[in-house]
Amino acid sequence: MTDTSSRSESELEPLDESAIVYRALLRRQWIDETSDLVLLFAYLLRANEPGLSVTIASVRSPEQCAAKFINCYGVASIQVGQIRELGLDAVPDSASHAQIVGLPYVIDDRDRAERLADLLSCSAFKLSVKKQSNSCGVGF
């Protein structure tokens, strides 16, 4: 889900190492119910995706990130520098949205895909997000 923007993707500035991005947790299976930790499944690249969709935290709040979806079970945050330490990147494609790029597809390299997804999930923090009254059923 990208925002329309007057600037093209090539005109967007790279994100700073200290920038934070949010990953909407769209499936219950992406969260360990006992520990409330983000699981590696949240960071596996699906076959139809060019990268993992993330929201830029300096532009949108966790609540705004979650409110874009009918079913959202939480929001995870991760620092761009942690993503880059893994040889990946978070590349902006609009003023408020980016893609985590460099992940392999599970079908191409299951071991590497799962290892990177696990490292991302271990670096991520699940945030407490309050339900907004106009969020179309988003609740936590």
Short mmCIF file of the C-alpha atoms (twelve columns), coordinates in Angstrom:
data_MODEL
# 
_entry.id   MODEL 
# 
loop_
_atom_site.group_PDB 
_atom_site.id 
_atom_site.type_symbol 
_atom_site.label_atom_id 
_atom_site.label_alt_id 
_atom_site.label_comp_id 
_atom_site.label_asym_id 
_atom_site.label_seq_id 
_atom_site.Cartn_x 
_atom_site.Cartn_y 
_atom_site.Cartn_z 
_atom_site.pdbx_PDB_model_num 
ATOM 1   C CA . MET A 1   0.000   0.000   0.000  1 
ATOM 2   C CA . THR A 2   1.907   3.021   -1.197 1 
ATOM 3   C CA . ASP A 3   0.949   6.653   -1.014 1 
ATOM 4   C CA . THR A 4   0.776   8.724   -4.143 1 
ATOM 5   C CA . SER A 5   3.475   11.340  -4.111 1 
ATOM 6   C CA . SER A 6   4.558   14.190  -6.332 1 
ATOM 7   C CA . ARG A 7   8.140   12.933  -6.171 1 
ATOM 8   C CA . SER A 8   9.234   9.888   -8.109 1 
ATOM 9   C CA . GLU A 9   10.934  6.967   -6.371 1 
ATOM 10  C CA . SER A 10  14.325  8.033   -7.758 1 
ATOM 11  C CA . GLU A 11  13.937  11.483  -6.133 1 
ATOM 12  C CA . LEU A 12  13.317  10.122  -2.625 1 
ATOM 13  C CA . GLU A 13  16.142  10.450  -0.141 1 
ATOM 14  C CA . PRO A 14  17.564  7.221   1.327  1 
ATOM 15  C CA . LEU A 15  16.485  6.554   4.895  1 
ATOM 16  C CA . ASP A 16  18.961  7.364   7.656  1 
ATOM 17  C CA . GLU A 17  20.522  4.484   9.624  1 
ATOM 18  C CA . SER A 18  18.657  5.654   12.723 1 
ATOM 19  C CA . ALA A 19  15.272  5.809   10.982 1 
ATOM 20  C CA . ILE A 20  12.523  3.515   12.257 1 
ATOM 21  C CA . VAL A 21  10.099  1.627   10.033 1 
ATOM 22  C CA . TYR A 22  6.900   -0.192  11.012 1 
ATOM 23  C CA . ARG A 23  5.720   -3.572  9.746  1 
ATOM 24  C CA . ALA A 24  1.970   -4.166  10.057 1 
ATOM 25  C CA . LEU A 25  1.337   -7.624  11.502 1 
ATOM 26  C CA . LEU A 26  -1.503  -8.816  9.314  1 
ATOM 27  C CA . ARG A 27  -1.784  -12.412 10.530 1 
ATOM 28  C CA . ARG A 28  -2.157  -13.837 14.039 1 
ATOM 29  C CA . GLN A 29  0.438   -16.471 13.123 1 
ATOM 30  C CA . TRP A 30  3.067   -13.720 12.914 1 
ATOM 31  C CA . ILE A 31  2.951   -13.198 16.709 1 
ATOM 32  C CA . ASP A 32  3.754   -15.653 19.510 1 
ATOM 33  C CA . GLU A 33  0.660   -15.460 21.731 1 
ATOM 34  C CA . THR A 34  2.533   -16.504 24.877 1 
ATOM 35  C CA . SER A 35  5.507   -14.139 24.665 1 
ATOM 36  C CA . ASP A 36  3.915   -11.477 22.413 1 
ATOM 37  C CA . LEU A 37  7.086   -11.559 20.269 1 
ATOM 38  C CA . VAL A 38  7.137   -11.088 16.511 1 
ATOM 39  C CA . LEU A 39  7.802   -14.366 14.679 1 
ATOM 40  C CA . LEU A 40  9.897   -14.870 11.551 1 
ATOM 41  C CA . PHE A 41  6.761   -15.393 9.421  1 
ATOM 42  C CA . ALA A 42  6.189   -11.617 9.503  1 
ATOM 43  C CA . TYR A 43  9.383   -11.136 7.501  1 
ATOM 44  C CA . LEU A 44  9.111   -13.848 4.854  1 
ATOM 45  C CA . LEU A 45  8.841   -12.441 1.342  1 
ATOM 46  C CA . ARG A 46  5.782   -13.697 -0.549 1 
ATOM 47  C CA . ALA A 47  6.076   -14.655 -4.215 1 
ATOM 48  C CA . ASN A 48  4.082   -11.650 -5.454 1 
ATOM 49  C CA . GLU A 49  6.060   -9.042  -3.468 1 
ATOM 50  C CA . PRO A 50  9.108   -7.080  -4.669 1 
ATOM 51  C CA . GLY A 51  9.986   -6.372  -1.019 1 
ATOM 52  C CA . LEU A 52  8.421   -6.287  2.422  1 
ATOM 53  C CA . SER A 53  6.069   -3.370  2.928  1 
ATOM 54  C CA . VAL A 54  6.947   -1.013  5.787  1 
ATOM 55  C CA . THR A 55  5.727   2.394   6.929  1 
ATOM 56  C CA . ILE A 56  8.199   5.172   7.696  1 
ATOM 57  C CA . ALA A 57  7.812   6.074   11.379 1 
ATOM 58  C CA . SER A 58  8.812   9.719   11.019 1 
ATOM 59  C CA . VAL A 59  5.738   10.239  8.817  1 
ATOM 60  C CA . ARG A 60  3.105   7.881   10.287 1 
ATOM 61  C CA . SER A 61  2.302   6.670   13.800 1 
ATOM 62  C CA . PRO A 62  1.897   2.974   14.633 1 
ATOM 63  C CA . GLU A 63  -1.863  3.604   14.868 1 
ATOM 64  C CA . GLN A 64  -1.923  5.142   11.382 1 
ATOM 65  C CA . CYS A 65  0.065   2.185   10.054 1 
ATOM 66  C CA . ALA A 66  -2.417  -0.304  11.545 1 
ATOM 67  C CA . ALA A 67  -5.490  1.675   10.522 1 
ATOM 68  C CA . LYS A 68  -4.752  1.114   6.820  1 
ATOM 69  C CA . PHE A 69  -5.805  -2.530  7.208  1 
ATOM 70  C CA . ILE A 70  -9.099  -4.182  8.117  1 
ATOM 71  C CA . ASN A 71  -7.292  -6.979  9.971  1 
ATOM 72  C CA . CYS A 72  -4.107  -5.970  11.763 1 
ATOM 73  C CA . TYR A 73  -2.902  -7.737  14.901 1 
ATOM 74  C CA . GLY A 74  -0.130  -5.344  15.844 1 
ATOM 75  C CA . VAL A 75  2.752   -3.288  14.538 1 
ATOM 76  C CA . ALA A 76  6.447   -4.104  14.783 1 
ATOM 77  C CA . SER A 77  9.204   -1.509  14.669 1 
ATOM 78  C CA . ILE A 78  12.774  -1.961  13.474 1 
ATOM 79  C CA . GLN A 79  15.656  0.409   12.889 1 
ATOM 80  C CA . VAL A 80  16.919  0.787   9.314  1 
ATOM 81  C CA . GLY A 81  20.517  0.315   10.485 1 
ATOM 82  C CA . GLN A 82  19.609  -3.149  11.800 1 
ATOM 83  C CA . ILE A 83  18.114  -4.027  8.423  1 
ATOM 84  C CA . ARG A 84  21.278  -2.875  6.629  1 
ATOM 85  C CA . GLU A 85  23.530  -4.861  8.982  1 
ATOM 86  C CA . LEU A 86  21.943  -7.971  7.463  1 
ATOM 87  C CA . GLY A 87  22.857  -6.903  3.925  1 
ATOM 88  C CA . LEU A 88  19.295  -5.741  3.216  1 
ATOM 89  C CA . ASP A 89  17.908  -2.236  2.771  1 
ATOM 90  C CA . ALA A 90  14.727  -0.238  3.360  1 
ATOM 91  C CA . VAL A 91  14.107  1.736   0.179  1 
ATOM 92  C CA . PRO A 92  11.445  4.467   0.170  1 
ATOM 93  C CA . ASP A 93  8.889   4.304   -2.629 1 
ATOM 94  C CA . SER A 94  6.775   7.215   -1.337 1 
ATOM 95  C CA . ALA A 95  7.012   9.822   1.398  1 
ATOM 96  C CA . SER A 96  5.531   7.453   4.008  1 
ATOM 97  C CA . HIS A 97  6.268   3.958   2.666  1 
ATOM 98  C CA . ALA A 98  9.313   1.799   1.944  1 
ATOM 99  C CA . GLN A 99  10.183  -1.743  0.915  1 
ATOM 100 C CA . ILE A 100 12.686  -3.980  2.688  1 
ATOM 101 C CA . VAL A 101 14.662  -5.291  -0.274 1 
ATOM 102 C CA . GLY A 102 17.294  -7.979  -0.695 1 
ATOM 103 C CA . LEU A 103 15.359  -10.849 0.866  1 
ATOM 104 C CA . PRO A 104 15.269  -14.106 -1.082 1 
ATOM 105 C CA . TYR A 105 11.985  -15.843 -1.841 1 
ATOM 106 C CA . VAL A 106 11.383  -18.981 0.249  1 
ATOM 107 C CA . ILE A 107 10.969  -21.017 -2.931 1 
ATOM 108 C CA . ASP A 108 14.430  -19.906 -4.133 1 
ATOM 109 C CA . ASP A 109 16.438  -20.260 -0.900 1 
ATOM 110 C CA . ARG A 110 14.396  -21.438 2.091  1 
ATOM 111 C CA . ASP A 111 17.304  -21.590 4.563  1 
ATOM 112 C CA . ARG A 112 18.555  -18.056 3.846  1 
ATOM 113 C CA . ALA A 113 15.016  -16.635 3.690  1 
ATOM 114 C CA . GLU A 114 14.133  -18.115 7.085  1 
ATOM 115 C CA . ARG A 115 17.470  -17.119 8.639  1 
ATOM 116 C CA . LEU A 116 17.105  -13.481 7.529  1 
ATOM 117 C CA . ALA A 117 13.429  -13.405 8.551  1 
ATOM 118 C CA . ASP A 118 14.386  -14.755 11.974 1 
ATOM 119 C CA . LEU A 119 17.129  -12.130 12.389 1 
ATOM 120 C CA . LEU A 120 14.692  -9.369  11.406 1 
ATOM 121 C CA . SER A 121 12.049  -10.650 13.825 1 
ATOM 122 C CA . CYS A 122 14.611  -10.812 16.645 1 
ATOM 123 C CA . SER A 123 15.507  -7.149  15.988 1 
ATOM 124 C CA . ALA A 124 11.865  -6.047  15.843 1 
ATOM 125 C CA . PHE A 125 9.781   -4.768  18.739 1 
ATOM 126 C CA . LYS A 126 6.037   -5.301  18.853 1 
ATOM 127 C CA . LEU A 127 4.378   -2.028  19.767 1 
ATOM 128 C CA . SER A 128 1.228   -1.507  21.788 1 
ATOM 129 C CA . VAL A 129 -1.265  0.123   19.475 1 
ATOM 130 C CA . LYS A 130 -4.514  1.594   20.728 1 
ATOM 131 C CA . LYS A 131 -7.677  0.954   18.792 1 
ATOM 132 C CA . GLN A 132 -8.915  3.997   16.895 1 
ATOM 133 C CA . SER A 133 -12.657 4.500   16.598 1 
ATOM 134 C CA . ASN A 134 -12.487 5.064   12.825 1 
ATOM 135 C CA . SER A 135 -10.124 2.181   12.079 1 
ATOM 136 C CA . CYS A 136 -12.644 -0.186  10.428 1 
ATOM 137 C CA . GLY A 137 -12.329 -2.962  12.954 1 
ATOM 138 C CA . VAL A 138 -8.634  -2.667  13.806 1 
ATOM 139 C CA . GLY A 139 -8.213  -3.588  17.415 1 
ATOM 140 C CA . PHE A 140 -5.470  -4.832  19.706 1 
# 
